Amino acid sequence: MKRIVTAKEMRECEERARAYGMSEDLMIESAAEAMFRIVQKLIKKTDFTAVFVGSGNNAADGLSLARIMHIEGYRIEVVIVGEKRNDFASARLNAYSALGGKVVGLSDAEIRADLYDFAVDALLGIGLARPVGGEYLEAVRLMNSCGAHVISVDLPSGLGSDDGIALGEAVEADLTVTFAAYKYGHFLGDGSDYCGETVMADMGIKVDIGAILTEKNVPSLPARKKASHKGTYGRVRILGGSANMIGAPLIAAESAMRAGAGLTTLCHAASLAAAYRERIKEATLLPLSDKDGYIAFDETALGDVMRGADAIAVGMGMGKNPELIRIIEYLAQNFGGTLVVDADGLNALVGRLDVLNGHKCRLVLTPHRGEFQRLFGECKESEIVASAKKHAKRLEAVIVCKSNTTVITDGTETYINAAGSPAMGKGGSGDALAGAIAALSHRLGALSGAARAAYDLGIAGERAAKVLGENAVLVSDILAR
């Protein structure tokens, strides 16, 4: 199972590894050998590779890699940055030099930087706490400008391990090879842009804490049985829309159907019946009493919405409906299935989260980063996972905090979804996720259903972008895949 950890959690795992006999030297050598197995598939022996090393254990990893590559006959040189090295790095520099490995200073590297085919960034790793400066900054700039294919060891130098935010300037890697577990900085903030492709190398350290990466760990859907019917796969109600935003619940409804819901019902303002009647084929319609194009609070009507439903998604396209908060409160306190609150439903809850206290439903909240902070207060990127877990536990809910990397948690277990494409940065993507969560929650439960929905939509977005390009993709193109 692939895990994502903070720098502190990674150090805890390394400390446990030391306790069962894995020394620091062994960890460094294991990391270097694991990285070599990856880079040897990319780098030819005729390529000219520069390994930029700093002072700590990240430098030790890079120096061990340089020694292995030198022994294997690769054309390589080590670029020394800074004057001091710790004992582990110094020992490996000596071993590399004793074998005849070439070592140069940064000024020499600058002279022939345009000759490098590959540059290995082994400057700083995950322990950075302040902006890069001095020779290290010069080295970062050289790697970014020399035109070489850049490979970072563990994390691009200059990037925050826990938040993916550059502390000043950072290496812009084409490939990042990390060890034992992913770090939050690979995915949060601008991490995915700085890291390029990120791969994990197994160095023999057990990591059983932290969040779960959805890739290959996403909960599996049980096979659909031949002896089944539409009721087997869940009845989903989509409650949303208003005069100016009729499309949002349509997207959510189609997404629920594509995600496998047995029967989907679009619950809409009665005055908009004609608009929906022309656009719906596979779903059923349930018109509700309304005021000025907004769905009105009506206990009898909401009873019809809940009756027989396994999941309800509410809020998409409902605008500044003055009765929306009463609708959400009634559903939360009276519905026994999964209630997914999205979009305008979340805006209605700002300052009114108390209406969810003691809720009867299995509750899922799906805020994007801005909605999350309006609901729960400002927090740093490095705090987003801890904050989501805290509030999920307090509300007894699943929180799906959406961004290019989505945090999905019930307060105890946490998934991180990095699948997706910039093509999905368009209106309607959140509506699609809400509908898919509603559908999958019936078969997988609220947390696993949300994780599966986020992953599946992300993969569909990637597929659509490959065919149509990132600019041209519409949400309907994503749902078709």
PDB file of N, CA and C in Angstrom, residues 69 103 190 250 382 416 435 448:
ATOM      1  N   MET A  69      27.098   4.289 -10.196  1.00  0.00           N
ATOM      2  CA  MET A  69      27.109   4.594 -11.633  1.00  0.00           C
ATOM      3  C   MET A  69      28.539   4.595 -12.180  1.00  0.00           C
ATOM      4  N   VAL A 103      35.378  14.771  -9.416  1.00  0.00           N
ATOM      5  CA  VAL A 103      34.710  15.728  -8.540  1.00  0.00           C
ATOM      6  C   VAL A 103      35.071  17.133  -8.995  1.00  0.00           C
ATOM      7  N   ASP A 190       2.325  23.536  -5.088  1.00  0.00           N
ATOM      8  CA  ASP A 190       2.825  23.429  -6.462  1.00  0.00           C
ATOM      9  C   ASP A 190       3.728  22.213  -6.635  1.00  0.00           C
ATOM     10  N   LEU A 250     -27.878  18.383 -13.613  1.00  0.00           N
ATOM     11  CA  LEU A 250     -27.837  17.467 -14.750  1.00  0.00           C
ATOM     12  C   LEU A 250     -26.500  16.735 -14.810  1.00  0.00           C
ATOM     13  N   SER A 382       0.279  23.222   4.474  1.00  0.00           N
ATOM     14  CA  SER A 382       0.834  22.112   5.240  1.00  0.00           C
ATOM     15  C   SER A 382      -0.115  21.626   6.330  1.00  0.00           C
ATOM     16  N   ILE A 416      -5.387  10.279  -0.277  1.00  0.00           N
ATOM     17  CA  ILE A 416      -4.957  11.410  -1.079  1.00  0.00           C
ATOM     18  C   ILE A 416      -5.101  11.005  -2.538  1.00  0.00           C
ATOM     19  N   GLY A 435     -22.087  13.682  -7.663  1.00  0.00           N
ATOM     20  CA  GLY A 435     -22.969  12.631  -8.157  1.00  0.00           C
ATOM     21  C   GLY A 435     -22.331  11.260  -8.068  1.00  0.00           C
ATOM     22  N   SER A 448     -14.881   5.114   1.360  1.00  0.00           N
ATOM     23  CA  SER A 448     -14.337   4.391   0.215  1.00  0.00           C
ATOM     24  C   SER A 448     -15.006   4.830  -1.085  1.00  0.00           C
TER      25      SER A 448
END
